[in-house]
mmCIF file of C-alpha atoms and ligand atoms in Angstrom:
data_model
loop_
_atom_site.group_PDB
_atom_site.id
_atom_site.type_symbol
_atom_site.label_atom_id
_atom_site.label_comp_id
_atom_site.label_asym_id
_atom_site.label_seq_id
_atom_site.Cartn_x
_atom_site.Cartn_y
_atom_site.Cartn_z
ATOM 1 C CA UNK A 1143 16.787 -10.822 27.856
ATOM 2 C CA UNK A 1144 18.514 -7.763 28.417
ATOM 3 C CA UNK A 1145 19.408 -4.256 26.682
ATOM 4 C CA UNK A 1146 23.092 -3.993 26.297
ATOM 5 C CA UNK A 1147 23.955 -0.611 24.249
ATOM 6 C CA UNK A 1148 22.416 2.251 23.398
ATOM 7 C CA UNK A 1149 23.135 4.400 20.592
ATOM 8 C CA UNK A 1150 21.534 7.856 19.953
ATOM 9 C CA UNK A 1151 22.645 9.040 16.112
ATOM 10 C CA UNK A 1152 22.709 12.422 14.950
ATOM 11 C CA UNK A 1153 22.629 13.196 11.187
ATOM 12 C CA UNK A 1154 23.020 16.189 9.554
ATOM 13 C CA UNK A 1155 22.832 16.865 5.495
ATOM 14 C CA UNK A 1156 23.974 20.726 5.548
ATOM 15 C CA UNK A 1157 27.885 20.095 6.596
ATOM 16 C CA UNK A 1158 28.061 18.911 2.759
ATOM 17 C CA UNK A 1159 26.172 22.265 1.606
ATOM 18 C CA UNK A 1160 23.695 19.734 0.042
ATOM 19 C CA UNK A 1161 20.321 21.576 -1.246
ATOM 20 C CA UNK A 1162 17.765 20.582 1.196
ATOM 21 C CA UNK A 1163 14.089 21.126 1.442
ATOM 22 C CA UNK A 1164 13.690 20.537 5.523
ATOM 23 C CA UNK A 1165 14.720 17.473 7.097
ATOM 24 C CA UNK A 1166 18.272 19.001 7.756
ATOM 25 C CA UNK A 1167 19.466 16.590 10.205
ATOM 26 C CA UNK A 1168 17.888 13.595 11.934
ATOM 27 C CA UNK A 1169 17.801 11.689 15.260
ATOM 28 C CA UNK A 1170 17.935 8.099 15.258
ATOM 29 C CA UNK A 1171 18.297 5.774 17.635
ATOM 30 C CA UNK A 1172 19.184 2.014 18.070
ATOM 31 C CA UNK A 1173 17.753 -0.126 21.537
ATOM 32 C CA UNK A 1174 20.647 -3.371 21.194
ATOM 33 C CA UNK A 1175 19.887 -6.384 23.021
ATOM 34 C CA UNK A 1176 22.112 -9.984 23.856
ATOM 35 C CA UNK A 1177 19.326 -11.522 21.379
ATOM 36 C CA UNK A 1178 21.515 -10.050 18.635
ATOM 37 C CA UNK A 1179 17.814 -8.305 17.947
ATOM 38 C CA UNK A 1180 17.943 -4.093 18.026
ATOM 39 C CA UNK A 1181 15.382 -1.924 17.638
ATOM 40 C CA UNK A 1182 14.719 1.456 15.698
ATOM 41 C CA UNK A 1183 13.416 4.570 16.606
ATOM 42 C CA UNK A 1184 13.243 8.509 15.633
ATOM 43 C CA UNK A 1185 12.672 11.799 17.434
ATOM 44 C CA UNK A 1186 12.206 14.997 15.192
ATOM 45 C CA UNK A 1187 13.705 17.246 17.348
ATOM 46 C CA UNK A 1188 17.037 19.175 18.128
ATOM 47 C CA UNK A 1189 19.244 16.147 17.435
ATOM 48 C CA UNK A 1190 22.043 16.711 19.291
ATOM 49 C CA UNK A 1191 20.068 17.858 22.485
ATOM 50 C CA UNK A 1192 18.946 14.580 22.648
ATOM 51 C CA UNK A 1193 22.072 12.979 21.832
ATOM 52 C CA UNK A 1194 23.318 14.459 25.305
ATOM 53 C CA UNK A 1195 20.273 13.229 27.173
ATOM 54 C CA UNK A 1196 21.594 9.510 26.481
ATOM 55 C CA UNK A 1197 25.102 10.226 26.999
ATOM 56 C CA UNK A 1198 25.567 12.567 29.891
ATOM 57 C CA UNK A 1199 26.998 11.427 33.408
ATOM 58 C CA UNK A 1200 24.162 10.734 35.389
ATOM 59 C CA UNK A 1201 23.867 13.242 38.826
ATOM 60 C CA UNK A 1202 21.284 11.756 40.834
ATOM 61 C CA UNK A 1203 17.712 9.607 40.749
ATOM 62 C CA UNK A 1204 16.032 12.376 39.204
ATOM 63 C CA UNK A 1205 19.083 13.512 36.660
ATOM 64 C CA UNK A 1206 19.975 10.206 35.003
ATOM 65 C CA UNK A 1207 21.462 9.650 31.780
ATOM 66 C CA UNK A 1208 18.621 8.054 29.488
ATOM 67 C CA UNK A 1209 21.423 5.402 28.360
ATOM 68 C CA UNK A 1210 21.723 4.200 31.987
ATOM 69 C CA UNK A 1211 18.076 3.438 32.846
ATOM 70 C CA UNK A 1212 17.599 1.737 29.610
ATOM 71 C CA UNK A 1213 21.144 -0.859 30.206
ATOM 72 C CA UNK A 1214 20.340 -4.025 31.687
ATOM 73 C CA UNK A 1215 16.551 -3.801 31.391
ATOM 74 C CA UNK A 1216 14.277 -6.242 29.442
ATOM 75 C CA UNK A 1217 13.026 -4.208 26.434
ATOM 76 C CA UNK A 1218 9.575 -6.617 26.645
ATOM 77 C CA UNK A 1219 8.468 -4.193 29.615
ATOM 78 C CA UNK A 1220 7.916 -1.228 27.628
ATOM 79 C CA UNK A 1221 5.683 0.703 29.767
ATOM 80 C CA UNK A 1222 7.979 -0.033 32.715
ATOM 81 C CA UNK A 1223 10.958 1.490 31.141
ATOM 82 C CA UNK A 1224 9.075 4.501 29.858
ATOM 83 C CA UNK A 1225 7.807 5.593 33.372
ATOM 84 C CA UNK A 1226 11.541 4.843 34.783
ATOM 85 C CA UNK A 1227 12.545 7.282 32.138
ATOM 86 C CA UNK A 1228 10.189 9.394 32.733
ATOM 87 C CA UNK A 1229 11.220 9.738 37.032
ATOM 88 C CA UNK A 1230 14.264 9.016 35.859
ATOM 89 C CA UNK A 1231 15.084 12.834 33.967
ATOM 90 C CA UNK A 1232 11.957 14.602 36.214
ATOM 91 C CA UNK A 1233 14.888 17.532 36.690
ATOM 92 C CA UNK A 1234 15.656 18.229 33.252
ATOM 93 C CA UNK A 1235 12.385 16.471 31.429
ATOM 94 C CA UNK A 1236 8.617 16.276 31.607
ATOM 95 C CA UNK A 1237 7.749 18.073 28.501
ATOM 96 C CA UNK A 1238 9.508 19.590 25.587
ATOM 97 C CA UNK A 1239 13.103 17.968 24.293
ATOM 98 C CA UNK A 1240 12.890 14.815 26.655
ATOM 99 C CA UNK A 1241 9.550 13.760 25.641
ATOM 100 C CA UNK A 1242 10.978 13.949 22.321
ATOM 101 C CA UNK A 1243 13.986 11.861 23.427
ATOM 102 C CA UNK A 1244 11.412 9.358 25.069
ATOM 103 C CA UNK A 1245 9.387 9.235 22.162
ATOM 104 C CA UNK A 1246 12.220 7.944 19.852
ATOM 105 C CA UNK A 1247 13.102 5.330 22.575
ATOM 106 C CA UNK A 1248 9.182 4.671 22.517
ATOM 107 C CA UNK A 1249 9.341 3.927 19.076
ATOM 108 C CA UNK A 1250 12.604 1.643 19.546
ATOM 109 C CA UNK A 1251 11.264 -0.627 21.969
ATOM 110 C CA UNK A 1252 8.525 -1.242 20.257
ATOM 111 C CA UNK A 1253 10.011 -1.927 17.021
ATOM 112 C CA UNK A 1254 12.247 -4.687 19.071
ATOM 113 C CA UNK A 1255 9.605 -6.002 20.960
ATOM 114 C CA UNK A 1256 7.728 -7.049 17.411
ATOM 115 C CA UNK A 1257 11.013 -8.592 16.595
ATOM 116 C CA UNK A 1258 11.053 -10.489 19.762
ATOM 117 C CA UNK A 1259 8.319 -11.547 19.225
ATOM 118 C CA UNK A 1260 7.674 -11.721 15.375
ATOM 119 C CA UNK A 1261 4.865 -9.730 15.132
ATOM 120 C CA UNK A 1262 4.024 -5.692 13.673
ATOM 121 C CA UNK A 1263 3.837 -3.057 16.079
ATOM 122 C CA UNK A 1264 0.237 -3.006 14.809
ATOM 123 C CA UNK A 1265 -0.205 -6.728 16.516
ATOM 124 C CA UNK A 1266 1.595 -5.478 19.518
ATOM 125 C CA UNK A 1267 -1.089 -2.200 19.772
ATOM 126 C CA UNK A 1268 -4.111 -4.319 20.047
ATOM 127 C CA UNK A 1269 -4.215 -5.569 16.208
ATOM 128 C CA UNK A 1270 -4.337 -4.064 12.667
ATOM 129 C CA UNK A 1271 -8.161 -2.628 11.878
ATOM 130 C CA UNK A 1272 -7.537 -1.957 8.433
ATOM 131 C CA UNK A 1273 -5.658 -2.797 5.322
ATOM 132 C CA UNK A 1274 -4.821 0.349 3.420
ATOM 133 C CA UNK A 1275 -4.435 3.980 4.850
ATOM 134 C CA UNK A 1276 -5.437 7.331 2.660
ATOM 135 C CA UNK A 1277 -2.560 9.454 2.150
ATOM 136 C CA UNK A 1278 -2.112 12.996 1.886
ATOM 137 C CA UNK A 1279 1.212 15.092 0.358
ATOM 138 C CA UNK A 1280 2.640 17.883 2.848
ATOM 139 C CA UNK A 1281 5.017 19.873 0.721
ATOM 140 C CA UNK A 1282 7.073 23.456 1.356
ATOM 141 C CA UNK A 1283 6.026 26.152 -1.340
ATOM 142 C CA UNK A 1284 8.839 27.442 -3.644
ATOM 143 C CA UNK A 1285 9.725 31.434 -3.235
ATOM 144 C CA UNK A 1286 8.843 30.582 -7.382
ATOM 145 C CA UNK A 1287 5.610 30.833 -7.944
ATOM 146 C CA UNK A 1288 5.543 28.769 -11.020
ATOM 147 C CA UNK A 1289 8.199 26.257 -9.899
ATOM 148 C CA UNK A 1290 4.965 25.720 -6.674
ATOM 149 C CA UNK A 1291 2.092 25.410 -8.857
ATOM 150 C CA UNK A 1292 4.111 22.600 -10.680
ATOM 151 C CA UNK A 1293 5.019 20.586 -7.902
ATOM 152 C CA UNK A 1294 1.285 20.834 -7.085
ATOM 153 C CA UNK A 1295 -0.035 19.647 -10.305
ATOM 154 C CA UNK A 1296 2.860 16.430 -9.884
ATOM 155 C CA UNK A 1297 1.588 15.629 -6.732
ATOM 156 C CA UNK A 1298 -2.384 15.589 -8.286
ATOM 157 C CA UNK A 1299 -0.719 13.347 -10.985
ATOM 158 C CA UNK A 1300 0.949 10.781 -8.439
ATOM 159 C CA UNK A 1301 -2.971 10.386 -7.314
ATOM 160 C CA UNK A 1302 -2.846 12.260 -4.081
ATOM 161 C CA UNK A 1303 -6.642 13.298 -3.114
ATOM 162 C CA UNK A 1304 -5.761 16.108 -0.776
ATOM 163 C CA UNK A 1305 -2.720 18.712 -0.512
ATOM 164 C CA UNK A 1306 -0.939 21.013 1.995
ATOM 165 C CA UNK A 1307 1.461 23.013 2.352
ATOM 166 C CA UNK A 1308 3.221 25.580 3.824
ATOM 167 C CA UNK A 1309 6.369 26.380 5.623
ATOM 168 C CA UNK A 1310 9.262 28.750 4.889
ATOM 169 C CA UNK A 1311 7.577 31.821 5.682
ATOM 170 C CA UNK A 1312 3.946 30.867 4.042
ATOM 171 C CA UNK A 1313 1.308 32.907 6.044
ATOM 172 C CA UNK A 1314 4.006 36.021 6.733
ATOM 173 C CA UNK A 1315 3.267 37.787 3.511
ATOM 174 C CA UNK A 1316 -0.395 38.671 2.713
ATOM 175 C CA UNK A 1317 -0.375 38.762 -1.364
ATOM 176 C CA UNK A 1318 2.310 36.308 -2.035
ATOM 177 C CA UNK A 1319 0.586 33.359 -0.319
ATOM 178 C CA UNK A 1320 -2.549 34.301 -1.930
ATOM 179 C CA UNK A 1321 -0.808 34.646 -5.461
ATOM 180 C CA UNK A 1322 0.734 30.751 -4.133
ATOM 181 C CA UNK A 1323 -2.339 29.975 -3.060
ATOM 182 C CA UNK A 1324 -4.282 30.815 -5.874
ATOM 183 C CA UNK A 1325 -1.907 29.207 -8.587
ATOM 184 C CA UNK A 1326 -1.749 25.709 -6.897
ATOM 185 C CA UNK A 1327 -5.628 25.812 -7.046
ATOM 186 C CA UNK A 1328 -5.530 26.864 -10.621
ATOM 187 C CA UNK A 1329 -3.129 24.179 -11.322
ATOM 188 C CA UNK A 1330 -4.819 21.277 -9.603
ATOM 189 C CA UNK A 1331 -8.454 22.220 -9.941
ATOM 190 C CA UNK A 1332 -11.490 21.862 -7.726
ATOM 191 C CA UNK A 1333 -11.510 18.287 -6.823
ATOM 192 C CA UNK A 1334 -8.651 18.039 -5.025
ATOM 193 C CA UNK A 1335 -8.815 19.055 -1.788
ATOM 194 C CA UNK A 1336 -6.287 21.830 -0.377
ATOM 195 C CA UNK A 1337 -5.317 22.506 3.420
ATOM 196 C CA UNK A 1338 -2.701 25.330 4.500
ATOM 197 C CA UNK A 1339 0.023 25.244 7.063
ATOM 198 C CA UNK A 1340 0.380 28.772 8.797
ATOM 199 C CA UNK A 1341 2.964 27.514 11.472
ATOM 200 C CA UNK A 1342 1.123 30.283 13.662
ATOM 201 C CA UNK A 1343 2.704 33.005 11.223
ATOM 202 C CA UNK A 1344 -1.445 34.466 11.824
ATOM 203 C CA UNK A 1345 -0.636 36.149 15.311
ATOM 204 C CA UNK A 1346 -3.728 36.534 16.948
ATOM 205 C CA UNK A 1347 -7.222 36.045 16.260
ATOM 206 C CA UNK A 1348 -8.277 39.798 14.648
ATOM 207 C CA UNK A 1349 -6.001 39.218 12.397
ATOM 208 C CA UNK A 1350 -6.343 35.747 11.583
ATOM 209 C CA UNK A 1351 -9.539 36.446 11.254
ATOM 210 C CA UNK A 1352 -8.716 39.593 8.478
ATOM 211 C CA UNK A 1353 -6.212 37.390 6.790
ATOM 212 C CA UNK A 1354 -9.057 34.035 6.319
ATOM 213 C CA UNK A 1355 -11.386 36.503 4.386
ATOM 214 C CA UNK A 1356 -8.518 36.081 1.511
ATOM 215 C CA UNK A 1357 -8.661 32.110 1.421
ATOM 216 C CA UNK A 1358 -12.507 31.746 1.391
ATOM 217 C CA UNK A 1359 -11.988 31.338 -2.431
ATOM 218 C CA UNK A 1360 -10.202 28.796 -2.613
ATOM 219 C CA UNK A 1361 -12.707 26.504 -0.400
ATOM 220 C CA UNK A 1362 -10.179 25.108 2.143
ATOM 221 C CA UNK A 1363 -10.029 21.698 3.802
ATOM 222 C CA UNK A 1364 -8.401 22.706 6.892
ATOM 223 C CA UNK A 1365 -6.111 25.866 8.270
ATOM 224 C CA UNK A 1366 -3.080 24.264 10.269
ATOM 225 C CA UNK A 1367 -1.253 26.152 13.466
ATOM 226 C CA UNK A 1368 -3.100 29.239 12.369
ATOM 227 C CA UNK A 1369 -1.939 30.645 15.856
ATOM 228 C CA UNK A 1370 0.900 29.260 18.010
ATOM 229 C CA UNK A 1371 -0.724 26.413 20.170
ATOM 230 C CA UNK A 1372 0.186 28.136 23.725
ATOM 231 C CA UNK A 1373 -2.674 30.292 22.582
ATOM 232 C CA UNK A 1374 -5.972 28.388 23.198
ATOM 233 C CA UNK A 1375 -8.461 30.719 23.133
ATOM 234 C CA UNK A 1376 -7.643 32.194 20.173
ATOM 235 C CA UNK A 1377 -8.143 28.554 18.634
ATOM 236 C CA UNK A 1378 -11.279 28.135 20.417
ATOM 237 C CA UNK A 1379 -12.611 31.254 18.905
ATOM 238 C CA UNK A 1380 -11.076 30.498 15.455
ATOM 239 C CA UNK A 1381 -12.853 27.558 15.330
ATOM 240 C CA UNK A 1382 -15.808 28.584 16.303
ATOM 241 C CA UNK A 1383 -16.464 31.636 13.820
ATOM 242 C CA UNK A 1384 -14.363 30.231 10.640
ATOM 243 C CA UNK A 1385 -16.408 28.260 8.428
ATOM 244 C CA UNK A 1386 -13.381 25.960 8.230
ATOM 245 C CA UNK A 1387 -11.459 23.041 10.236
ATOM 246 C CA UNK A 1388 -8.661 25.012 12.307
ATOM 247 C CA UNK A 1389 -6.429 21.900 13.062
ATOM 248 C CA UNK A 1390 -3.328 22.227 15.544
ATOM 249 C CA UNK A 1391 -0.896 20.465 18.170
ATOM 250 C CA UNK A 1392 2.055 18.725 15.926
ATOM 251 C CA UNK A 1393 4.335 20.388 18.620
ATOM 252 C CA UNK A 1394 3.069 19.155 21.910
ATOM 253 C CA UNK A 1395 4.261 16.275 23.945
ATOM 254 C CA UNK A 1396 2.905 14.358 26.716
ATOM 255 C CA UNK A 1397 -0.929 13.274 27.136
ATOM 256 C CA UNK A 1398 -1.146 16.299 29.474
ATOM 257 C CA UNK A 1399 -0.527 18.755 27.047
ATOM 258 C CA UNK A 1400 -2.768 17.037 24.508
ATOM 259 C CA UNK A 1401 -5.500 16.647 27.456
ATOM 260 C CA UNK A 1402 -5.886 20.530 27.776
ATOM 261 C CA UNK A 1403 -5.157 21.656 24.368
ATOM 262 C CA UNK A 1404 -8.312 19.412 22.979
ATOM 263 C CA UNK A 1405 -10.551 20.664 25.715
ATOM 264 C CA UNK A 1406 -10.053 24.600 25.111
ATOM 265 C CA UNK A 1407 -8.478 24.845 21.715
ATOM 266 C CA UNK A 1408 -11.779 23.027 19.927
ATOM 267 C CA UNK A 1409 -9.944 22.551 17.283
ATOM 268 C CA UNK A 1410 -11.481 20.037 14.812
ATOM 269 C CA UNK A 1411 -8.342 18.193 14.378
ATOM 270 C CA UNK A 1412 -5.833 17.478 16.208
ATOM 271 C CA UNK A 1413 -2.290 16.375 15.276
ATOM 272 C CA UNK A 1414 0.291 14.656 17.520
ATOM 273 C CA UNK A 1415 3.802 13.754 15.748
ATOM 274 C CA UNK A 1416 4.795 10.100 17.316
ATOM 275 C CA UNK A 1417 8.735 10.867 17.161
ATOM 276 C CA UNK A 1418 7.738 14.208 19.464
ATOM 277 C CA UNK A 1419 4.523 13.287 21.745
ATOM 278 C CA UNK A 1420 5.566 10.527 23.548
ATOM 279 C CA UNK A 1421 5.407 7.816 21.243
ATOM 280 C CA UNK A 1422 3.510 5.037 20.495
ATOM 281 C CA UNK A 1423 1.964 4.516 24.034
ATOM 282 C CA UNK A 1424 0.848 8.168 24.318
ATOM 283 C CA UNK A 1425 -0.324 8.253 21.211
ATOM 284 C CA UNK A 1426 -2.893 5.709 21.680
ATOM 285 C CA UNK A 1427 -3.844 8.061 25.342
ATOM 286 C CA UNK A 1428 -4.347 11.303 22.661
ATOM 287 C CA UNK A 1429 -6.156 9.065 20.777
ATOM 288 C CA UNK A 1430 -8.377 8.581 23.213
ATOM 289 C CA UNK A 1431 -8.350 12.209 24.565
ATOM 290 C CA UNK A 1432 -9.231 13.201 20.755
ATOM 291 C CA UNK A 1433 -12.559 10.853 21.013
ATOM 292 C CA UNK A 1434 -13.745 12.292 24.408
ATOM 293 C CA UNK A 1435 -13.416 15.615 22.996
ATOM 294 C CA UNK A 1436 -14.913 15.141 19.695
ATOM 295 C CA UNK A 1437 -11.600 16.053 17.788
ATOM 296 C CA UNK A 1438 -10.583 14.215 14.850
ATOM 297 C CA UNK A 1439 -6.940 12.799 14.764
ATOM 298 C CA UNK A 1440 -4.728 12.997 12.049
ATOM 299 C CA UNK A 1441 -0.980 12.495 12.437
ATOM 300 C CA UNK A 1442 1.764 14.629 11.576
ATOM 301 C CA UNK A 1443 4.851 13.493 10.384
ATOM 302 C CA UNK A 1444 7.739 15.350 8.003
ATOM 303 C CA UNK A 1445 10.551 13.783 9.274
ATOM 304 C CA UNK A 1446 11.944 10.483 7.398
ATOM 305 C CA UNK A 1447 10.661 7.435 6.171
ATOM 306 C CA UNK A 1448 10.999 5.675 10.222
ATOM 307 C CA UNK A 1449 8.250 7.964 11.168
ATOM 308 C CA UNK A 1450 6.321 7.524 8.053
ATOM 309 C CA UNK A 1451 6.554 3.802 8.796
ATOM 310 C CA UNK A 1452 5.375 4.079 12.323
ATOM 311 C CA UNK A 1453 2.590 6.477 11.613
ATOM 312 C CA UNK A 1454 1.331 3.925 9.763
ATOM 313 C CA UNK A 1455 1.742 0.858 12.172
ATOM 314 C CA UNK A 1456 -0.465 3.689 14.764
ATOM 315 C CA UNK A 1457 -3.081 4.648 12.000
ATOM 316 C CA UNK A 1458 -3.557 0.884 10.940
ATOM 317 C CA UNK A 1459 -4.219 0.202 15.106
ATOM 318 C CA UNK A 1460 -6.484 2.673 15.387
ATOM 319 C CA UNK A 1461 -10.247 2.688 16.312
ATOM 320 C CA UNK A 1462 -11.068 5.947 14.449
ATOM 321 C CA UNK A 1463 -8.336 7.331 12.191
ATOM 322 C CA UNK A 1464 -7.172 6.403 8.633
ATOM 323 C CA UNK A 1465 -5.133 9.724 6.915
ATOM 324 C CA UNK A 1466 -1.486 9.684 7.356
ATOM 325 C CA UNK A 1467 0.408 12.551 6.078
ATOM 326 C CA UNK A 1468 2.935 11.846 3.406
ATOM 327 C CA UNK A 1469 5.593 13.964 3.388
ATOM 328 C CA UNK A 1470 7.058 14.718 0.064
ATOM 329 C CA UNK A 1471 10.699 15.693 1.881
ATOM 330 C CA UNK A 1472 13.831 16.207 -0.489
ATOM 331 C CA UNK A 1473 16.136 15.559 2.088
ATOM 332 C CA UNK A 1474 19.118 12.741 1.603
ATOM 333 C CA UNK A 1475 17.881 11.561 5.002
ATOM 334 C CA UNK A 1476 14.559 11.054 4.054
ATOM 335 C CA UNK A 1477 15.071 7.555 2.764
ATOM 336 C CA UNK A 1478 17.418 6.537 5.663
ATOM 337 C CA UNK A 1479 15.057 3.108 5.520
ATOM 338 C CA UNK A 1480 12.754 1.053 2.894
ATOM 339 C CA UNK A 1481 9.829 3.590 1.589
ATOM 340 C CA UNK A 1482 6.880 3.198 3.139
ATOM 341 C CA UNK A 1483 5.063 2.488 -0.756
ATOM 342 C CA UNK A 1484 2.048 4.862 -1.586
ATOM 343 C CA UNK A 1485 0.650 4.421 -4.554
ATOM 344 C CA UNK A 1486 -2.544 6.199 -6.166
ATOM 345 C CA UNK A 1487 -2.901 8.638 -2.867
ATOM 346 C CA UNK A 1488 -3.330 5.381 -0.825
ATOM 347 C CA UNK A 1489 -0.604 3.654 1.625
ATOM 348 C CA UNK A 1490 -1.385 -0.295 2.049
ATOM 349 C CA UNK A 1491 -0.778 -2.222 5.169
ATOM 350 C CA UNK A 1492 1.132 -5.140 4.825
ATOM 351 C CA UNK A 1493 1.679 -7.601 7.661
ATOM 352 C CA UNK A 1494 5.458 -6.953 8.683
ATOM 353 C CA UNK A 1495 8.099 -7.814 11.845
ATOM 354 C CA UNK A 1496 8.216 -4.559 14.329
ATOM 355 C CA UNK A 1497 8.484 -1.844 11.976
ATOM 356 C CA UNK A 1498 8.825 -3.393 9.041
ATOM 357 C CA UNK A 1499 11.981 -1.050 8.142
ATOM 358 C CA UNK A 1500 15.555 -2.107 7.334
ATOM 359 C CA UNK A 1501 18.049 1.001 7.757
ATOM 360 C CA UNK A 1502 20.592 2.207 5.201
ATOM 361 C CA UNK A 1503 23.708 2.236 6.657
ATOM 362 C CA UNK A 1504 25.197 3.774 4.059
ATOM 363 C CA UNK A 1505 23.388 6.610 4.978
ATOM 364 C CA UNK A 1506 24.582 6.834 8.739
ATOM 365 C CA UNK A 1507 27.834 6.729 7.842
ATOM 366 C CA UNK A 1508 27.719 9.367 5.192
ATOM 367 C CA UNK A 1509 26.103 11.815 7.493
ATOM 368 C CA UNK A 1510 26.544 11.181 11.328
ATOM 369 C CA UNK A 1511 27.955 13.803 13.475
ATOM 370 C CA UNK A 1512 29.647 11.954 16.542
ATOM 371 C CA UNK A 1513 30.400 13.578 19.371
HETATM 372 MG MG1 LIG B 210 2.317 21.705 10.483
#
């Protein structure tokens, strides 16, 4: 059984001046085989950096293209292939966009490998633990007050137990996310619980600190990225005088990076993205790291429905961890697959082949960017 092509996809909504709500463009990519069987994955990343990784001339041992390592291997040695990769780009990889590229390839393999073998990438990580996952909405606050506070109160409606949100400049202004905040918690009441996504728009710990004493109202579940992850200490100390969970990491990649930012950030939870850490493999590593270092781990994902899907396969494998976050994404890629169905705030885990996804074609075609 061999791999026989390789194709790296980049989609993009905004050429068609299409309102969009994040998920701009998309990388997807497709592991073929001469089964007739291919395999799915995702990075959420700078989609056509990645597209070069797989189709650039290779230079030498340690500068290969990422297509040529995969051709001609058998996709059933997964973590073979990933440390070929992994030597394979050492000049231009290790962390950052490659471990992004390696995580959709991840992600690919193991969604063929299931195939191969009929079984869910849940089977194929050591066995599903669990039958239904608790869900929480991520969504990006409207400049519109009003127009905010509504989508909040929808999202209570649909069933969902816990909210976030933030993005597009949340956390930069001090009394306009207030006034946001303090409208979505007048619109969905006390008994939903409310988290905040500062994508470290709080600088530095004085004035994170300042800038908390304005949220202690509104009884918080968790601050996310209060501070931009390089910065540790800051975390550490965040965490250890704010009577709330600081939560952090949806950026980094590799078990290494994970390794040290659980050990001095403290954080109480921490939050790999699967189409950005690694993938599937290091995921279970970081889940691992999170135990030893008393973190809790919850997912991120706001990218399309693939990574929804695979979140879930991960979370329904795990020993410890049962939130996924939903993300509530407008995008026309979003639903670039099957939904992943949530219903009542709770995602259920049905037994499926790899992934369980089928792609919309229609959708590649519509929006793919070849070059
Ligand atoms: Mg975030």
């Amino acid at each position: 059984m061999k791999i026989t092509k390789v194709e790296p996809i980049w989609l993009r909504v905004k050429k068609f001046n299409e309102p969009c709500e994040w998920g701009e463009d998309a990388f997807i990519l497709k592991i073929h085989t001469d089964t007739g069987l291919f395999g799915v994955g995702e990075s959420d990343s700078a989609p056509a950096v990645l597209k070069a990784m797989f189709i650039q001339p290779s230079t030498h041992g340690s500068c290969m293209s990422l297509s040529e390592v995969l051709l001609g291997q058998d996709p059933r040695n997964i973590s073979k292939i990933m440390d070929d990769l992994f030597e394979a780009s050492a000049y231009y990889g290790r962390r950052g966009a490659l471990i992004h590229a390696l995580s959709a390839i991840d992600i690919a393999l193991h969604d063929l490998v299931g195939k191969i073998y009929g079984v869910s990438v849940a089977t194929l990580l050591g066995g599903a633990r669990r039958d239904y996952l608790n869900a929480y909405a991520t969504f990006i606050p409207d400049r519109n007050i009003e127009i905010t506070a509504k989508r909040a109160l929808e999202l209570k409606n649909e069933g969902f137990k816990l909210l976030k949100f933030g993005g597009d400049g949340f956390g930069a202004k001090a009394q306009f996310d207030i006034d946001t905040t303090r409208a979505i918690r007048k619109a969905i009441g006390d008994d939903i619980k409310l988290s905040i996504d500062l994508v470290g728009l709080w600088k530095n710990y004085g004035y994170a600190k300042e800038r908390f004493k304005d949220f202690v109202e509104f009884n918080l579940e968790w601050i996310e990225e209060p501070v931009p992850s390089e910065n540790m200490d800051c975390y550490a100390r965040l965490s250890e005088n704010l009577p709330c969970k600081i939560t952090g990491g949806e950026a980094l990649a590799t078990e290494y990076e994970f390794d040290e930012f659980c050990k001095k950030s403290r954080v109480a939870i921490v939050q790999p993205d699967l189409t950005r850490c690694g993938g599937f493999i290091t995921m279970k590593k970081i889940e691992n790291i999170a135990i030893n270092n008393g973190c809790e781990l919850v997912p991120h994902g706001f990218s399309t429905q693939i990574l929804l899907h695979a979140t879930a396969q991960f979370l329904a494998s795990s020993k410890t961890c049962n939130l996924i976050e939903y993300s509530k994404s407008t995008s026309s890629l979003f639903n670039i697959c099957n939904p992943l169905p949530c219903e009542d705030g709770v995602v259920k885990i049905s037994d499926c082949v790899g992934l369980g996804i089928t792609l919309n074609e229609e959708i590649i075609k519509k929006y793919e960017i070849k070059f």
